[in-house]
Amino acid sequence: MRVKLLLTAGLGLLALIAAPAALAGNGGFAPVSPESPNAERIRDTWIFVSIFIVAIFVLVEVVLVTFIWRYRRRRRERFEDGPQVHGATSIELMWTVAPVVILFLIGGFVFYKLPGIADVPSASASGQDRLEVRVTGRQYYWQYEYPSGAVAIDRLRAPAGVPVRLAVTAPAEDVIHSWWIPALGGKIDAIPGTTTETWFQAERAGVYDGQCAELCGLEHAKMLASVEVLPAAEFNTWLAERESEGASSELGEEEWQGACAKCHGLSGEGGIAPLIAGSPVLTDPQALEEIVRNGRGEMPAVGSGWSEEQMDALIAYLRESPPSGS
């Protein structure tokens, strides 16, 4: 019995010692380093709640081990009860009042932080023009539409230091998705036929990765998302190029990789969907548009709602770079 107690206590102590190291290295326990004010407030809330969680865990485990050791059976008969205690009013008051106080503190802190997480800063408050982007989740890609009409697939580009307001949705015939870039804030659901909103404001240029956080089908794991934050001048250059006709092949490549290759394979070699390399459909613009816009059999209408420019971009890309099948 003594060996088991010592082993249990040792393992508990080891877990407590290892926890700070795991948290410091973000071994999956802690939020990633925040790069947006709302993500920073989410991390602050996580830390505040974690303080109580760790304190309660340590208290309970210490009391548990202490009681097991101090009130062990000793020489009593195996099935003989220990001394009974009645009427511990102070203890009963303590375990009633303490949780209420803890919940009050946590609730107050969360409601204090919540406006900074949910509310999009106004353009006047930030001193910058706010960028509005429509985000549409489809099986199994993300489409980003800018006010100018420019479109991007799976990777959102945004200027550094500017609030970006996202209107997130999904087509009525699709399923629920969830857009999530951990470094830029909490996840937000893309609900068919409904628009939800979130925002971020990244000061540091770089690429921030995320994914769909709602199981949405067989290729859910491939429904990745990323945000590339660029200096304002570079973003304006990219946006102007994307709006021009010269960017159609680049957009077409994004559409192929995002909307087609995740099921048919990057080279059209097949995956959960059939091999399509060499298919005459790929070289027939009318047939390709029909199947992309309306689907066929088990294939969803991945391009329903696409503009003519988007269809032209995919056709142009497949004409220039037909899938090889290998």
Tab-separated table of C-alpha atoms in Angstrom:
chain	number	residue	atom	x	y	z
A	1	MET	CA	0.000	0.000	0.000
A	2	ARG	CA	2.789	2.413	0.927
A	3	VAL	CA	4.539	1.761	-2.388
A	4	LYS	CA	1.338	2.514	-4.315
A	5	LEU	CA	0.811	5.736	-2.399
A	6	LEU	CA	4.360	6.869	-3.013
A	7	LEU	CA	4.068	5.976	-6.698
A	8	THR	CA	0.811	7.914	-7.033
A	9	ALA	CA	2.240	10.934	-5.254
A	10	GLY	CA	5.381	10.782	-7.395
A	11	LEU	CA	3.421	10.673	-10.640
A	12	GLY	CA	1.266	13.577	-9.501
A	13	LEU	CA	4.335	15.608	-8.591
A	14	LEU	CA	5.929	14.794	-11.949
A	15	ALA	CA	2.796	15.987	-13.763
A	16	LEU	CA	2.833	19.266	-11.847
A	17	ILE	CA	6.522	19.787	-12.620
A	18	ALA	CA	6.066	18.982	-16.314
A	19	ALA	CA	2.990	21.186	-16.784
A	20	PRO	CA	4.802	24.572	-16.810
A	21	ALA	CA	7.339	23.265	-19.321
A	22	ALA	CA	4.572	21.973	-21.564
A	23	LEU	CA	2.740	25.276	-21.357
A	24	ALA	CA	5.897	27.269	-22.006
A	25	GLY	CA	6.554	25.278	-25.169
A	26	ASN	CA	2.863	25.318	-26.097
A	27	GLY	CA	2.658	21.558	-26.290
A	28	GLY	CA	-0.959	21.782	-27.365
A	29	PHE	CA	-2.179	23.072	-23.992
A	30	ALA	CA	-1.979	26.823	-24.444
A	31	PRO	CA	-3.224	29.168	-27.176
A	32	VAL	CA	-0.701	30.081	-29.841
A	33	SER	CA	1.017	33.443	-29.638
A	34	PRO	CA	-1.674	36.036	-30.427
A	35	GLU	CA	-1.201	38.345	-33.401
A	36	SER	CA	-4.475	40.257	-33.139
A	37	PRO	CA	-6.079	42.166	-30.240
A	38	ASN	CA	-9.056	39.801	-30.049
A	39	ALA	CA	-6.759	36.758	-29.982
A	40	GLU	CA	-4.777	38.410	-27.193
A	41	ARG	CA	-7.934	38.847	-25.125
A	42	ILE	CA	-8.854	35.206	-25.710
A	43	ARG	CA	-5.417	34.198	-24.416
A	44	ASP	CA	-5.801	36.474	-21.377
A	45	THR	CA	-9.135	34.830	-20.582
A	46	TRP	CA	-7.609	31.371	-20.975
A	47	ILE	CA	-4.781	32.245	-18.585
A	48	PHE	CA	-7.163	33.734	-16.011
A	49	VAL	CA	-9.425	30.667	-16.027
A	50	SER	CA	-6.416	28.317	-16.010
A	51	ILE	CA	-5.131	29.871	-12.777
A	52	PHE	CA	-8.277	28.729	-10.975
A	53	ILE	CA	-8.261	25.336	-12.687
A	54	VAL	CA	-4.662	24.604	-11.679
A	55	ALA	CA	-5.191	25.910	-8.140
A	56	ILE	CA	-8.310	23.771	-7.638
A	57	PHE	CA	-6.607	20.710	-9.117
A	58	VAL	CA	-3.571	21.069	-6.849
A	59	LEU	CA	-5.756	21.672	-3.781
A	60	VAL	CA	-7.948	18.640	-4.461
A	61	GLU	CA	-5.006	16.339	-5.164
A	62	VAL	CA	-3.084	17.474	-2.075
A	63	VAL	CA	-6.134	16.976	0.143
A	64	LEU	CA	-6.852	13.607	-1.468
A	65	VAL	CA	-3.327	12.270	-0.966
A	66	THR	CA	-3.200	13.697	2.567
A	67	PHE	CA	-6.454	12.015	3.556
A	68	ILE	CA	-5.462	8.713	1.962
A	69	TRP	CA	-2.217	8.757	3.905
A	70	ARG	CA	-3.408	10.170	7.208
A	71	TYR	CA	-6.623	8.196	7.498
A	72	ARG	CA	-5.440	4.926	6.009
A	73	ARG	CA	-6.736	1.703	7.505
A	74	ARG	CA	-3.750	0.959	9.749
A	75	ARG	CA	-4.779	-1.920	12.036
A	76	ARG	CA	-8.545	-1.631	11.618
A	77	GLU	CA	-10.461	-4.471	10.097
A	78	ARG	CA	-10.680	-4.209	6.340
A	79	PHE	CA	-14.408	-3.406	6.262
A	80	GLU	CA	-14.576	-1.356	9.451
A	81	ASP	CA	-15.617	2.278	8.995
A	82	GLY	CA	-13.420	5.048	10.292
A	83	PRO	CA	-14.603	7.716	12.769
A	84	GLN	CA	-17.677	9.577	11.530
A	85	VAL	CA	-17.793	13.377	11.577
A	86	HIS	CA	-21.067	15.331	11.626
A	87	GLY	CA	-21.995	18.985	11.526
A	88	ALA	CA	-18.910	20.559	9.879
A	89	THR	CA	-20.726	23.832	9.213
A	90	SER	CA	-17.614	25.867	8.433
A	91	ILE	CA	-16.473	23.370	5.789
A	92	GLU	CA	-19.937	23.250	4.221
A	93	LEU	CA	-20.041	27.035	4.044
A	94	MET	CA	-16.573	27.117	2.532
A	95	TRP	CA	-17.329	24.698	-0.309
A	96	THR	CA	-20.569	26.559	-1.039
A	97	VAL	CA	-19.243	30.110	-0.993
A	98	ALA	CA	-15.871	29.453	-2.674
A	99	PRO	CA	-17.321	28.145	-5.992
A	100	VAL	CA	-19.757	31.067	-6.121
A	101	VAL	CA	-16.917	33.556	-5.680
A	102	ILE	CA	-14.770	31.795	-8.284
A	103	LEU	CA	-17.599	31.717	-10.835
A	104	PHE	CA	-18.338	35.381	-10.144
A	105	LEU	CA	-14.694	36.330	-10.758
A	106	ILE	CA	-14.465	34.263	-13.949
A	107	GLY	CA	-17.769	35.588	-15.255
A	108	GLY	CA	-16.809	39.176	-14.508
A	109	PHE	CA	-13.450	38.817	-16.250
A	110	VAL	CA	-15.001	37.154	-19.320
A	111	PHE	CA	-17.655	39.848	-19.702
A	112	TYR	CA	-14.954	42.486	-19.282
A	113	LYS	CA	-12.928	40.975	-22.135
A	114	LEU	CA	-15.841	39.962	-24.384
A	115	PRO	CA	-16.456	43.313	-26.149
A	116	GLY	CA	-12.829	43.433	-27.256
A	117	ILE	CA	-13.186	39.939	-28.704
A	118	ALA	CA	-16.522	40.256	-30.473
A	119	ASP	CA	-16.796	43.926	-31.468
A	120	VAL	CA	-15.075	45.068	-34.654
A	121	PRO	CA	-13.110	48.308	-34.110
A	122	SER	CA	-14.444	51.234	-36.088
A	123	ALA	CA	-12.270	52.773	-38.772
A	124	SER	CA	-12.071	56.029	-36.807
A	125	ALA	CA	-10.941	54.234	-33.655
A	126	SER	CA	-8.134	52.407	-35.435
A	127	GLY	CA	-7.072	55.344	-37.572
A	128	GLN	CA	-7.140	53.053	-40.614
A	129	ASP	CA	-9.697	52.239	-43.272
A	130	ARG	CA	-11.420	48.988	-42.409
A	131	LEU	CA	-11.272	46.145	-44.927
A	132	GLU	CA	-14.448	44.131	-45.478
A	133	VAL	CA	-14.118	40.575	-46.814
A	134	ARG	CA	-16.832	38.005	-47.455
A	135	VAL	CA	-15.756	34.478	-46.495
A	136	THR	CA	-17.659	31.536	-47.956
A	137	GLY	CA	-17.031	28.005	-46.732
A	138	ARG	CA	-17.657	25.170	-49.183
A	139	GLN	CA	-16.749	21.511	-49.277
A	140	TYR	CA	-13.713	21.725	-49.041
A	141	TYR	CA	-12.323	25.208	-49.588
A	142	TRP	CA	-12.626	28.824	-48.490
A	143	GLN	CA	-13.500	31.613	-50.897
A	144	TYR	CA	-12.642	35.229	-50.108
A	145	GLU	CA	-14.397	38.082	-51.910
A	146	TYR	CA	-13.099	41.640	-51.626
A	147	PRO	CA	-15.205	44.796	-52.066
A	148	SER	CA	-13.484	45.466	-55.398
A	149	GLY	CA	-14.673	42.114	-56.749
A	150	ALA	CA	-11.314	40.367	-56.409
A	151	VAL	CA	-11.505	36.719	-55.328
A	152	ALA	CA	-9.022	34.408	-53.620
A	153	ILE	CA	-9.211	30.752	-52.625
A	154	ASP	CA	-7.993	29.293	-49.309
A	155	ARG	CA	-5.477	32.092	-48.619
A	156	LEU	CA	-6.747	35.478	-47.497
A	157	ARG	CA	-4.439	38.440	-48.052
A	158	ALA	CA	-4.773	41.427	-45.738
A	159	PRO	CA	-2.821	44.618	-45.017
A	160	ALA	CA	-0.892	44.913	-41.770
A	161	GLY	CA	-2.314	47.182	-39.097
A	162	VAL	CA	-5.777	47.436	-40.651
A	163	PRO	CA	-8.947	46.016	-39.044
A	164	VAL	CA	-10.392	43.272	-41.248
A	165	ARG	CA	-14.080	42.508	-40.823
A	166	LEU	CA	-15.142	39.087	-42.066
A	167	ALA	CA	-18.693	38.190	-43.058
A	168	VAL	CA	-18.655	34.396	-42.877
A	169	THR	CA	-21.261	32.201	-44.562
A	170	ALA	CA	-21.870	29.012	-46.553
A	171	PRO	CA	-24.209	28.221	-49.464
A	172	ALA	CA	-27.654	26.950	-48.520
A	173	GLU	CA	-26.936	23.561	-50.115
A	174	ASP	CA	-23.634	23.084	-48.263
A	175	VAL	CA	-22.854	22.047	-44.668
A	176	ILE	CA	-21.613	23.896	-41.589
A	177	HIS	CA	-17.934	24.852	-41.590
A	178	SER	CA	-15.911	26.863	-39.088
A	179	TRP	CA	-13.210	29.368	-40.054
A	180	TRP	CA	-10.378	29.409	-37.543
A	181	ILE	CA	-6.958	31.035	-37.580
A	182	PRO	CA	-5.828	30.558	-33.940
A	183	ALA	CA	-3.313	33.414	-33.935
A	184	LEU	CA	-5.961	35.861	-35.160
A	185	GLY	CA	-8.900	35.077	-32.887
A	186	GLY	CA	-11.556	32.522	-32.095
A	187	LYS	CA	-13.281	30.262	-34.568
A	188	ILE	CA	-16.463	31.407	-36.278
A	189	ASP	CA	-19.056	29.122	-37.853
A	190	ALA	CA	-19.957	29.326	-41.536
A	191	ILE	CA	-23.625	28.353	-41.425
A	192	PRO	CA	-25.537	27.671	-44.664
A	193	GLY	CA	-27.842	30.548	-45.496
A	194	THR	CA	-26.677	32.616	-42.502
A	195	THR	CA	-23.974	35.250	-42.100
A	196	THR	CA	-21.838	35.484	-38.974
A	197	GLU	CA	-19.119	38.036	-38.300
A	198	THR	CA	-15.634	38.134	-36.857
A	199	TRP	CA	-12.543	40.291	-37.268
A	200	PHE	CA	-8.806	40.549	-36.804
A	201	GLN	CA	-6.082	43.161	-36.982
A	202	ALA	CA	-2.581	41.806	-37.446
A	203	GLU	CA	0.284	44.241	-36.979
A	204	ARG	CA	3.064	41.894	-38.048
A	205	ALA	CA	3.464	40.708	-41.641
A	206	GLY	CA	3.546	36.953	-42.100
A	207	VAL	CA	1.463	33.881	-42.847
A	208	TYR	CA	-0.931	32.592	-40.191
A	209	ASP	CA	-2.312	29.106	-40.658
A	210	GLY	CA	-5.604	27.605	-39.597
A	211	GLN	CA	-8.267	25.181	-40.726
A	212	CYS	CA	-11.927	24.341	-40.787
A	213	ALA	CA	-12.796	23.555	-37.170
A	214	GLU	CA	-16.114	21.818	-37.860
A	215	LEU	CA	-16.237	18.255	-39.191
A	216	CYS	CA	-17.696	18.771	-42.656
A	217	GLY	CA	-17.130	15.590	-44.651
A	218	LEU	CA	-14.568	13.079	-45.865
A	219	GLU	CA	-11.980	15.674	-46.858
A	220	HIS	CA	-12.453	17.880	-43.810
A	221	ALA	CA	-8.759	17.495	-42.896
A	222	LYS	CA	-7.769	19.116	-46.201
A	223	MET	CA	-9.942	22.180	-45.670
A	224	LEU	CA	-7.096	24.378	-44.526
A	225	ALA	CA	-7.090	28.154	-44.319
A	226	SER	CA	-4.391	30.768	-44.083
A	227	VAL	CA	-4.053	34.520	-43.812
A	228	GLU	CA	-1.104	36.280	-45.396
A	229	VAL	CA	-0.576	39.685	-43.841
A	230	LEU	CA	1.306	42.051	-46.135
A	231	PRO	CA	2.633	45.588	-45.784
A	232	ALA	CA	-0.005	47.986	-47.086
A	233	ALA	CA	1.857	48.776	-50.321
A	234	GLU	CA	2.363	45.086	-51.141
A	235	PHE	CA	-1.271	44.325	-50.393
A	236	ASN	CA	-2.466	47.110	-52.678
A	237	THR	CA	-0.211	45.799	-55.438
A	238	TRP	CA	-1.525	42.253	-55.016
A	239	LEU	CA	-5.132	43.450	-54.994
A	240	ALA	CA	-4.631	45.480	-58.166
A	241	GLU	CA	-3.024	42.497	-59.893
A	242	ARG	CA	-5.782	40.150	-58.764
A	243	GLU	CA	-8.389	42.535	-60.155
A	244	SER	CA	-6.677	42.582	-63.540
A	245	GLU	CA	-7.190	40.004	-66.266
A	246	GLY	CA	-3.535	39.044	-66.058
A	247	ALA	CA	-4.167	37.317	-62.730
A	248	SER	CA	-6.750	34.884	-64.102
A	249	SER	CA	-4.313	31.970	-64.368
A	250	GLU	CA	-3.146	32.483	-60.774
A	251	LEU	CA	-6.734	32.470	-59.562
A	252	GLY	CA	-7.409	29.407	-61.705
A	253	GLU	CA	-4.563	27.560	-60.005
A	254	GLU	CA	-6.017	28.425	-56.595
A	255	GLU	CA	-9.425	27.167	-57.742
A	256	TRP	CA	-7.962	23.926	-59.046
A	257	GLN	CA	-5.998	23.266	-55.867
A	258	GLY	CA	-8.810	24.346	-53.553
A	259	ALA	CA	-12.005	23.175	-55.224
A	260	CYS	CA	-10.871	20.285	-57.434
A	261	ALA	CA	-7.585	18.716	-56.337
A	262	LYS	CA	-8.617	17.965	-52.753
A	263	CYS	CA	-10.904	15.230	-54.066
A	264	HIS	CA	-9.497	14.444	-57.522
A	265	GLY	CA	-5.803	14.763	-56.639
A	266	LEU	CA	-3.336	17.530	-57.428
A	267	SER	CA	-2.445	15.884	-60.750
A	268	GLY	CA	-5.957	14.599	-61.374
A	269	GLU	CA	-4.848	11.101	-60.361
A	270	GLY	CA	-7.938	10.503	-58.258
A	271	GLY	CA	-8.580	10.344	-54.542
A	272	ILE	CA	-11.975	10.056	-52.945
A	273	ALA	CA	-13.180	11.174	-56.380
A	274	PRO	CA	-12.320	9.516	-59.721
A	275	LEU	CA	-9.239	10.118	-61.846
A	276	ILE	CA	-9.925	13.030	-64.190
A	277	ALA	CA	-6.539	13.532	-65.861
A	278	GLY	CA	-7.080	13.265	-69.599
A	279	SER	CA	-10.842	13.641	-69.296
A	280	PRO	CA	-12.367	15.481	-72.274
A	281	VAL	CA	-14.444	17.493	-69.796
A	282	LEU	CA	-11.323	19.434	-68.791
A	283	THR	CA	-10.809	20.693	-72.334
A	284	ASP	CA	-14.465	21.451	-73.022
A	285	PRO	CA	-15.291	24.820	-71.413
A	286	GLN	CA	-19.039	24.311	-71.656
A	287	ALA	CA	-18.978	20.819	-70.138
A	288	LEU	CA	-16.537	21.917	-67.435
A	289	GLU	CA	-18.706	24.865	-66.466
A	290	GLU	CA	-21.788	22.648	-66.320
A	291	ILE	CA	-20.252	20.149	-63.900
A	292	VAL	CA	-18.517	22.786	-61.750
A	293	ARG	CA	-21.633	24.909	-61.371
A	294	ASN	CA	-24.193	22.125	-60.987
A	295	GLY	CA	-22.266	19.058	-59.830
A	296	ARG	CA	-22.836	15.515	-61.017
A	297	GLY	CA	-23.760	12.396	-59.077
A	298	GLU	CA	-22.048	12.557	-55.686
A	299	MET	CA	-19.942	15.549	-56.698
A	300	PRO	CA	-21.300	18.761	-55.147
A	301	ALA	CA	-21.689	21.962	-57.134
A	302	VAL	CA	-18.318	23.316	-56.007
A	303	GLY	CA	-18.619	26.386	-58.219
A	304	SER	CA	-22.239	27.348	-57.778
A	305	GLY	CA	-22.340	31.108	-57.630
A	306	TRP	CA	-18.954	31.575	-59.299
A	307	SER	CA	-18.628	34.606	-61.534
A	308	GLU	CA	-17.773	34.304	-65.210
A	309	GLU	CA	-14.287	35.576	-64.384
A	310	GLN	CA	-13.797	32.712	-61.935
A	311	MET	CA	-14.892	30.123	-64.483
A	312	ASP	CA	-12.649	31.699	-67.112
A	313	ALA	CA	-9.735	31.570	-64.668
A	314	LEU	CA	-10.164	27.826	-64.079
A	315	ILE	CA	-10.546	27.129	-67.798
A	316	ALA	CA	-7.433	29.188	-68.579
A	317	TYR	CA	-5.383	27.392	-65.940
A	318	LEU	CA	-6.404	23.925	-67.137
A	319	ARG	CA	-5.600	24.937	-70.698
A	320	GLU	CA	-2.117	26.064	-69.667
A	321	SER	CA	-1.425	23.327	-67.092
A	322	PRO	CA	-3.563	20.244	-67.745
A	323	PRO	CA	-3.288	17.632	-64.960
A	324	SER	CA	-0.875	14.844	-65.839
A	325	GLY	CA	-2.387	12.081	-63.724
A	326	SER	CA	0.873	11.294	-61.946
